[in-house]
Coordinates of N, CA and C in Angstrom, one line a residue:
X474 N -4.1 24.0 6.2 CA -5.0 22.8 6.3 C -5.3 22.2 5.0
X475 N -5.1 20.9 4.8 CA -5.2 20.3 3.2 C -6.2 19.3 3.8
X476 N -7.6 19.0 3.1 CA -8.3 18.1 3.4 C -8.0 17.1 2.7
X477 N -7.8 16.1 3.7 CA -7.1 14.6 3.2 C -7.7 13.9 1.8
X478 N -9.6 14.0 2.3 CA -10.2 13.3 1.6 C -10.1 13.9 -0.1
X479 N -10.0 14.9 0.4 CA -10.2 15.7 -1.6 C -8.5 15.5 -2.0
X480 N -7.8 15.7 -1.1 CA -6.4 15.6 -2.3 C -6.1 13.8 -2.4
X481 N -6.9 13.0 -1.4 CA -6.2 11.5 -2.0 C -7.4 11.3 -2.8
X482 N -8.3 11.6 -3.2 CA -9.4 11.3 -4.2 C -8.6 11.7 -5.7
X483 N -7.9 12.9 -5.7 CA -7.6 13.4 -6.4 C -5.9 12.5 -6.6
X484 N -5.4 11.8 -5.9 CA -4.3 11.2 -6.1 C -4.7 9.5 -6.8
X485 N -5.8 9.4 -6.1 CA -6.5 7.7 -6.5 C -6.6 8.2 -8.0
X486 N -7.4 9.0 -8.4 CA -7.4 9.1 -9.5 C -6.4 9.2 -10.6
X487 N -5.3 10.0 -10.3 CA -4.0 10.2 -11.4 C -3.6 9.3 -11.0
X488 N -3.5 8.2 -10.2 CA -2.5 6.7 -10.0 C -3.3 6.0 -10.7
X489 N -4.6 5.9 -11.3 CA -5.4 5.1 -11.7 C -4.8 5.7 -13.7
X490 N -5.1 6.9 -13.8 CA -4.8 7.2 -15.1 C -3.4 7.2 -15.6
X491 N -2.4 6.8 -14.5 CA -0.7 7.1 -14.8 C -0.4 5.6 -15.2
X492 N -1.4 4.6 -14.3 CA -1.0 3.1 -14.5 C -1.9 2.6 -15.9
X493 N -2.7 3.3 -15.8 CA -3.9 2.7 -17.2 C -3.1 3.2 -18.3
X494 N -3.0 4.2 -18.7 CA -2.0 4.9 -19.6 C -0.4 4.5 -19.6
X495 N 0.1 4.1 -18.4 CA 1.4 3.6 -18.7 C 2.4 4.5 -19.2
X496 N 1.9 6.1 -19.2 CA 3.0 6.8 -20.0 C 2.0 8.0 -18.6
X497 N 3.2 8.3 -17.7 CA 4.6 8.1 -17.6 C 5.0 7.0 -17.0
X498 N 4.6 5.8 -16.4 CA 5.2 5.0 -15.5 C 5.2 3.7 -16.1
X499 N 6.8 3.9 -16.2 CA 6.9 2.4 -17.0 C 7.2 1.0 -16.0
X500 N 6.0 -0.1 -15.6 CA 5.8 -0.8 -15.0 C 7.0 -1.4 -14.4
X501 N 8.2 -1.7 -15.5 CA 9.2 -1.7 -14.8 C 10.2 -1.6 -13.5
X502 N 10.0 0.0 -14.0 CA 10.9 0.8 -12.6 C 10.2 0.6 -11.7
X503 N 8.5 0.2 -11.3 CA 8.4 -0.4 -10.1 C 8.4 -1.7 -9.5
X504 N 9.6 -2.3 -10.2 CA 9.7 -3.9 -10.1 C 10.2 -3.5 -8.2
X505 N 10.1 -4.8 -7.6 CA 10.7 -4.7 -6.2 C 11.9 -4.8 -5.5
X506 N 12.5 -4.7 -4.5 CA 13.1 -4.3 -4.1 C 14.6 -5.8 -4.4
X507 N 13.3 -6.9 -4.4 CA 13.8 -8.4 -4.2 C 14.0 -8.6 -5.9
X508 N 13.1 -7.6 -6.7 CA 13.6 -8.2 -8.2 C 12.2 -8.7 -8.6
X509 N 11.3 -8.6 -8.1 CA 10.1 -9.7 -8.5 C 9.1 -7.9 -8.6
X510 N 8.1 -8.9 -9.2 CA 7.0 -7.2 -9.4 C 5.7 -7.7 -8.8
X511 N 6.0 -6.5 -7.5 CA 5.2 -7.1 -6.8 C 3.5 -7.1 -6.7
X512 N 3.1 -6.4 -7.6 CA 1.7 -6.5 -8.3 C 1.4 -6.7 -9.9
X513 N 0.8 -7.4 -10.4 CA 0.9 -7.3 -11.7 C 0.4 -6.0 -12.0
X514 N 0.0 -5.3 -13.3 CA -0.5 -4.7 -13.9 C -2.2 -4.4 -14.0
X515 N -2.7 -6.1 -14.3 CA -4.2 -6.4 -14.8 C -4.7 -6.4 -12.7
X516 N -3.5 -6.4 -11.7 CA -4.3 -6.8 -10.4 C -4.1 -5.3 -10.0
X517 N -3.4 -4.3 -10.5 CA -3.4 -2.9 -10.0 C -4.5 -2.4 -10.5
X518 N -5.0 -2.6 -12.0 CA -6.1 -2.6 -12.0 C -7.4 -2.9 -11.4
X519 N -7.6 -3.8 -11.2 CA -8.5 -4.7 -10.7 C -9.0 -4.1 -9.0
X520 N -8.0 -3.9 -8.6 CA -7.9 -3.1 -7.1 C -8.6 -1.6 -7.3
X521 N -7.7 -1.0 -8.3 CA -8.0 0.6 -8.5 C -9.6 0.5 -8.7
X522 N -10.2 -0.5 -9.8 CA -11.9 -0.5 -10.0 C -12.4 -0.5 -8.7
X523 N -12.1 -1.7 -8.0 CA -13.2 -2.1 -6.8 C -12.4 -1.2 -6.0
X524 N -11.7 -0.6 -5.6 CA -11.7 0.3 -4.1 C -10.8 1.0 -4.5
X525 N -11.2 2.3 -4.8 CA -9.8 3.4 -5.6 C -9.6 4.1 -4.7
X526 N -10.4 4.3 -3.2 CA -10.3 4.6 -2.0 C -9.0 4.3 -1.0
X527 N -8.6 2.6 -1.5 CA -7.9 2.5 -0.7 C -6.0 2.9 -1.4
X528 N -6.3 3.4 -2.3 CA -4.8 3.7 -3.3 C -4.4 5.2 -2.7
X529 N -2.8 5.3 -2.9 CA -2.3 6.5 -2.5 C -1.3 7.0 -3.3
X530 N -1.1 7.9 -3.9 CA 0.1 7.7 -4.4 C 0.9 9.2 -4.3
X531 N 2.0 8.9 -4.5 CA 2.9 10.2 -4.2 C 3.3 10.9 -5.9
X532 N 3.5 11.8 -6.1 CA 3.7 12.9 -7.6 C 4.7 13.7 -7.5
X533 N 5.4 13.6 -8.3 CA 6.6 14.8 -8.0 C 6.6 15.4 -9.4
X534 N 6.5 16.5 -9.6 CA 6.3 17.4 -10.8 C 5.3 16.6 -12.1
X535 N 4.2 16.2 -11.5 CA 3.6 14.9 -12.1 C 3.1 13.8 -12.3
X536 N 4.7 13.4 -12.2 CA 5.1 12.4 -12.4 C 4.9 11.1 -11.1
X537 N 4.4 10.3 -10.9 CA 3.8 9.3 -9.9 C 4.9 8.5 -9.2
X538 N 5.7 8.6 -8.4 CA 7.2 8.3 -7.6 C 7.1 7.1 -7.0
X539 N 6.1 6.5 -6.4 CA 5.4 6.0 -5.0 C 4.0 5.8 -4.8
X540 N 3.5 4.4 -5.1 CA 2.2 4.3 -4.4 C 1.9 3.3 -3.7
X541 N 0.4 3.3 -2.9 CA 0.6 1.7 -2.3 C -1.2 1.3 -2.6
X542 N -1.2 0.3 -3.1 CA -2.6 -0.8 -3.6 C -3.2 -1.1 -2.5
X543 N -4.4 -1.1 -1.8 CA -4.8 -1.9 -0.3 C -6.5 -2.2 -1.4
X544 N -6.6 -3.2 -0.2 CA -8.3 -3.7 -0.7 C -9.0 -4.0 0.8
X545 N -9.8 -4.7 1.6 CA -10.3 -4.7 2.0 C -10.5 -6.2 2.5
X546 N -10.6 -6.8 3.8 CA -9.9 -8.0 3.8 C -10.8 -8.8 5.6
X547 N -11.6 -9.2 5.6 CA -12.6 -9.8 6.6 C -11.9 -11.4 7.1
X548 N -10.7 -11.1 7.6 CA -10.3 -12.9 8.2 C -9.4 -12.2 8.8
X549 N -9.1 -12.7 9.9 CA -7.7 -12.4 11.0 C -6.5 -12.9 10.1
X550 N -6.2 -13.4 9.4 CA -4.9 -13.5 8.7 C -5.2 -14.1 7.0
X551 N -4.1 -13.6 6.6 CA -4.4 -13.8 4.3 C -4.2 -15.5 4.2
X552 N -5.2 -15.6 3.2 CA -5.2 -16.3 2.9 C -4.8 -16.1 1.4
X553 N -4.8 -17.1 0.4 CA -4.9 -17.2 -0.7 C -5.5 -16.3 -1.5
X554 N -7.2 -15.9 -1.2 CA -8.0 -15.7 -1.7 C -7.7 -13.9 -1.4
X555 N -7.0 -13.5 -0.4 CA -6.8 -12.1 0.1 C -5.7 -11.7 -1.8
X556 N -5.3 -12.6 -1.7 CA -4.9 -11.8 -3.1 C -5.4 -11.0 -4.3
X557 N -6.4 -11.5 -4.5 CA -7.2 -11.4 -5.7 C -8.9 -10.4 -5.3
X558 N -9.4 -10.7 -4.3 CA -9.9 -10.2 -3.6 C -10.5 -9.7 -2.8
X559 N -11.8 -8.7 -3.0 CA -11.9 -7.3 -2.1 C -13.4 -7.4 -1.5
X560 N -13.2 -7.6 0.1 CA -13.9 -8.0 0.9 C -14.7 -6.2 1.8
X561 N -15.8 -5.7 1.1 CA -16.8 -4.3 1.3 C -16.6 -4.3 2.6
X562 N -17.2 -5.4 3.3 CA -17.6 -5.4 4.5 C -16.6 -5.6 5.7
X563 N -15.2 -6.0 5.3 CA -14.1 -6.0 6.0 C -13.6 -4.5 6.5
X564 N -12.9 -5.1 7.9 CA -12.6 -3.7 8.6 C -11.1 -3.8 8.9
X565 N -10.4 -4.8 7.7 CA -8.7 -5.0 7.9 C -8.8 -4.6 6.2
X566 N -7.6 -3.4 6.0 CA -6.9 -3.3 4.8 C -6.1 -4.7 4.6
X567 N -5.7 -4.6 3.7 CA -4.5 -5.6 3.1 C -3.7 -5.0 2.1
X568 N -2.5 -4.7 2.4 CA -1.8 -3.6 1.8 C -1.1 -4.5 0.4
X569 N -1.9 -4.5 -0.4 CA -1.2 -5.5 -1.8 C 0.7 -5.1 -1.6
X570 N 1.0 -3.6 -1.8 CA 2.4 -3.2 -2.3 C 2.3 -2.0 -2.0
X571 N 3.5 -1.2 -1.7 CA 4.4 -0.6 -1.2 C 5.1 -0.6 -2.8
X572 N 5.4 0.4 -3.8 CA 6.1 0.5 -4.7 C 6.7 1.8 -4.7
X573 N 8.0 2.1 -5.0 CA 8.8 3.4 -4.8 C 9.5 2.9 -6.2
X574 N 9.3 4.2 -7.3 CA 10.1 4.2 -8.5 C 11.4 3.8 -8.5
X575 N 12.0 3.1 -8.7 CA 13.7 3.2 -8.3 C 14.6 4.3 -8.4
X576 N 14.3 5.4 -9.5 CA 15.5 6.8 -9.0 C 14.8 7.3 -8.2
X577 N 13.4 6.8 -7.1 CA 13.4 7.5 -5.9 C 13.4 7.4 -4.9
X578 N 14.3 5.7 -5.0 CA 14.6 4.7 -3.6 C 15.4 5.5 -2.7
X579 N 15.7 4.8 -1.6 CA 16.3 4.9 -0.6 C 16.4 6.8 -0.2
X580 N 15.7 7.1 -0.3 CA 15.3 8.8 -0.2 C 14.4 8.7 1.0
X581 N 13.7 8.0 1.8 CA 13.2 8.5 2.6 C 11.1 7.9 2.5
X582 N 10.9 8.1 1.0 CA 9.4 8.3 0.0 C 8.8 7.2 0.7
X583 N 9.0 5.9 0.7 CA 8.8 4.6 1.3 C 7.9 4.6 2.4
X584 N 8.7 5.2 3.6 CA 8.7 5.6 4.8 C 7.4 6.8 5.0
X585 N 7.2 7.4 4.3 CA 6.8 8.8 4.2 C 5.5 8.3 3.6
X586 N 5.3 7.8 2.7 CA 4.4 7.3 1.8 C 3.4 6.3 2.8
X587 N 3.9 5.8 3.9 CA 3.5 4.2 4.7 C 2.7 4.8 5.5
X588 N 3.8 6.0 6.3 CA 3.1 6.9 7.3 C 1.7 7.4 7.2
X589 N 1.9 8.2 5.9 CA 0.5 9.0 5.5 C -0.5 8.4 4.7
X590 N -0.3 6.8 4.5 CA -1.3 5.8 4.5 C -1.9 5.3 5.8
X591 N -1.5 5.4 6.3 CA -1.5 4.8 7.9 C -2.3 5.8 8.4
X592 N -2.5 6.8 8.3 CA -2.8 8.3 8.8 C -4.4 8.4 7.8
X593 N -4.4 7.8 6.9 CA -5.4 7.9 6.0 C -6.6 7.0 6.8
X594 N -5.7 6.4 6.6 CA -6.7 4.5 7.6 C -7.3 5.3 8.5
X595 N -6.6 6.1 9.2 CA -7.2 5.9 11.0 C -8.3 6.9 10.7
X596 N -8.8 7.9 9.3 CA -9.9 8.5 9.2 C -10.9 7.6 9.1
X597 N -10.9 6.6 8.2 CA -11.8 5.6 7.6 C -12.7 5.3 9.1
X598 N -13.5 5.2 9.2 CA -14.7 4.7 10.4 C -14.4 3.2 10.7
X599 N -14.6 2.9 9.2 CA -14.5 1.7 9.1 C -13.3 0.4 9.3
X600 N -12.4 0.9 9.2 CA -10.6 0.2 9.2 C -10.4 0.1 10.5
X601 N -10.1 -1.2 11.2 CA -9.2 -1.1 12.5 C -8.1 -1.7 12.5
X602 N -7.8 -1.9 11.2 CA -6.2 -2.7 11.2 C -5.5 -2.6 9.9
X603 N -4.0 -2.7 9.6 CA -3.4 -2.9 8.3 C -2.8 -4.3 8.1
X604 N -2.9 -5.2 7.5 CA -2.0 -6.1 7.0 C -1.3 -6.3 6.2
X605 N -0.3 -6.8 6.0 CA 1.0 -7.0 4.8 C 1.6 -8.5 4.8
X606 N 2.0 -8.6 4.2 CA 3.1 -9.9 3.7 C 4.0 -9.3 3.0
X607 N 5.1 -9.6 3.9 CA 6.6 -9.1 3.3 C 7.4 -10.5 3.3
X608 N 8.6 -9.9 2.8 CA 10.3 -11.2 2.8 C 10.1 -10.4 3.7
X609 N 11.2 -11.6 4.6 CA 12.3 -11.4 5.6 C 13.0 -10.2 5.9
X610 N 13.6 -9.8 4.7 CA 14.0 -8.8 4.9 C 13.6 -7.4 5.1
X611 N 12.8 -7.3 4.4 CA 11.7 -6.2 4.4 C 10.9 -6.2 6.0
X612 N 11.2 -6.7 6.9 CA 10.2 -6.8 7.8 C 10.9 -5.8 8.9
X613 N 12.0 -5.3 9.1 CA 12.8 -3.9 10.2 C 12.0 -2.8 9.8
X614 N 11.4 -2.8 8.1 CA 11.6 -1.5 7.7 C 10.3 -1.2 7.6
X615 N 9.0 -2.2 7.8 CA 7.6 -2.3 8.3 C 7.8 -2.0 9.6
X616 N 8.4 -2.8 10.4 CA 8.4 -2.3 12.3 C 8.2 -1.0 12.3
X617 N 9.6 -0.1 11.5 CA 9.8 1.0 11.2 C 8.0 1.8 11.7
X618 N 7.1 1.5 11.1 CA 6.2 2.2 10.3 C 4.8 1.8 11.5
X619 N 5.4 0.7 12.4 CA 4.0 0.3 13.7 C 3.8 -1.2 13.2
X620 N 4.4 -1.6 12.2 CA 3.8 -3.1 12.2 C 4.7 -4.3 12.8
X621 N 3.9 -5.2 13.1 CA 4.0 -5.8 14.0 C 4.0 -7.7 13.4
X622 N 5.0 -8.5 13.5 CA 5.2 -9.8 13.2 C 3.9 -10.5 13.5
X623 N 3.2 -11.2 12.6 CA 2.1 -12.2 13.2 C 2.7 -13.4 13.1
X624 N 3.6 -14.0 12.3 CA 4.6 -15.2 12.3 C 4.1 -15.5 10.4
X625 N 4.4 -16.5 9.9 CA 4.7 -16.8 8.7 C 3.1 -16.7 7.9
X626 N 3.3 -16.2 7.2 CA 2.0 -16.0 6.1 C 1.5 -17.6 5.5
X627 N 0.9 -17.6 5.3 CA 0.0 -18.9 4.8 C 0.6 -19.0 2.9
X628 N 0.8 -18.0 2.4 CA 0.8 -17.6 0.8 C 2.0 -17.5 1.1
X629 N 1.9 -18.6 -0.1 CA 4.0 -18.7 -0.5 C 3.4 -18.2 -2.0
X630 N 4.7 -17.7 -2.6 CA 4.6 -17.7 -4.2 C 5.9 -18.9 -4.8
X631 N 5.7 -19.3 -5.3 CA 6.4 -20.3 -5.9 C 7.8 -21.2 -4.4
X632 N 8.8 -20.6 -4.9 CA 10.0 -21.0 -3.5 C 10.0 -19.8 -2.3
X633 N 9.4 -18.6 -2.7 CA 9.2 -17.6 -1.9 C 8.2 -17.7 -0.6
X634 N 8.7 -17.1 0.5 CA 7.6 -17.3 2.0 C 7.6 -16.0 2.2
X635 N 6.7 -15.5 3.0 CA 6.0 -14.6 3.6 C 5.9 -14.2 4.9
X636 N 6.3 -13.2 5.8 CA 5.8 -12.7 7.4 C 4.8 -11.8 6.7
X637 N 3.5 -12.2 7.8 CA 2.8 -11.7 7.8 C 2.9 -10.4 9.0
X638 N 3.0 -9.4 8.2 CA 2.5 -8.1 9.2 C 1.5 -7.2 9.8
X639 N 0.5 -6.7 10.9 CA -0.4 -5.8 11.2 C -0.1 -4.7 11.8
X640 N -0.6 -3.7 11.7 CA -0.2 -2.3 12.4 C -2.0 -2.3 12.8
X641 N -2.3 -1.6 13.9 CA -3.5 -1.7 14.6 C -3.9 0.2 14.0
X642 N -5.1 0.2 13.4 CA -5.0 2.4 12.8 C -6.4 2.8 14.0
X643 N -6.9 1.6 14.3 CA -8.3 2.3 15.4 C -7.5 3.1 16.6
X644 N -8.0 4.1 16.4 CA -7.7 4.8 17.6 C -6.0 5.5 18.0
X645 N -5.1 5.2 16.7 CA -4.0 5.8 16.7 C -3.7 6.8 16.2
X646 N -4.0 7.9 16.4 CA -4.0 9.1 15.4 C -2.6 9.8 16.3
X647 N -1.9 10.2 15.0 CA -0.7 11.2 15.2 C -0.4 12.2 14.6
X648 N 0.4 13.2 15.3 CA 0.7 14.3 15.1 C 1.2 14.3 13.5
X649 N 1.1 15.1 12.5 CA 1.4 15.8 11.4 C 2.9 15.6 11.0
X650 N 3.3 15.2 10.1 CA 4.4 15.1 9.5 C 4.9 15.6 8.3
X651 N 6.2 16.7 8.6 CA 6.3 17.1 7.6 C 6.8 16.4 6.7
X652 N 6.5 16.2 5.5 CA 7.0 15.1 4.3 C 7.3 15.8 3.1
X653 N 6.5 17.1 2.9 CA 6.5 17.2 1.4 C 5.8 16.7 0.3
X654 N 5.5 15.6 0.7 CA 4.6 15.2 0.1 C 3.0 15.5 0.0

């Protein structure tokens, strides 16, 4: 039995000191999947201050492989302002990013990593939903994981659009997964 709350307290924290320090994770290798980086740096920060609660991250001999940024988010769908952010009294996460180191893509981590965020949520009292904005393409590999099309996001970034996604965590609790992680 691993109690959730003491090992992701203890994960929030080395994702907080791996990214502030930047040695070992060079910002780079978690550019996205599309080529664009999908959090800055000063906004990973910014998240990790106000809600280090909602951060997960995966370690492999250390080393930080995989994490995902959420804040806290009080409106049925993102707006603008869901970017920047972090709403105490909201009972919807807003999942900033999904990042997997690139020598540890397509392994599976992604998937694994989403699950046992999802699994984290449904402890929280507080949380009864996840939201995301993904591309297009990214959106089979969210279904994957319980989430669900709300139709186009409001937040474009420059020529770039958005599906907005939700996965519902009140009251979905699931059996144990072995991951390894």
């Amino acid at each position: 039995y691993i109690n959730i709350n003491a090992r992701s307290t203890f994960l929030k924290y080395k994702i907080r000191y791996c990214v502030q320090t930047l040695s070992p994770v060079p910002p780079a290798a978690f550019i996205s999947v599309s080529g664009e980086c999908p959090l800055h740096l000063d906004e990973v920060r910014h998240f990790l201050t106000l809600c280090p609660e909602l951060s997960l991250g995966w370690f492999v001999e250390g080393r930080l492989v995989a994490f995902i940024i959420g804040s806290l988010w009080d409106q049925d769908r993102l707006t603008n302002d869901a970017l920047t952010l972090h709403k105490p009294h909201g009972t919807t996460v807003h999942i900033h990013v999904l990042a997997v180191h690139r020598t540890f893509r397509q392994q599976g981590k992604g998937s694994i990593l989403m699950w046992r965020y999802l699994q984290y949520l449904r402890c929280l009292p507080y949380v009864r939903r996840a939201v995301l904005m993904c591309e297009d393409f990214l959106v089979p590999f969210y279904q994957k994981s319980g989430f669900k099309v709300q139709g186009p996001c409001e937040i474009t970034v420059g020529p770039l659009t958005f599906i907005e996604m939700q996965c519902p965590v009140r009251g979905h609790a699931f059996m144990r997964r072995n991951s390894g992680c």
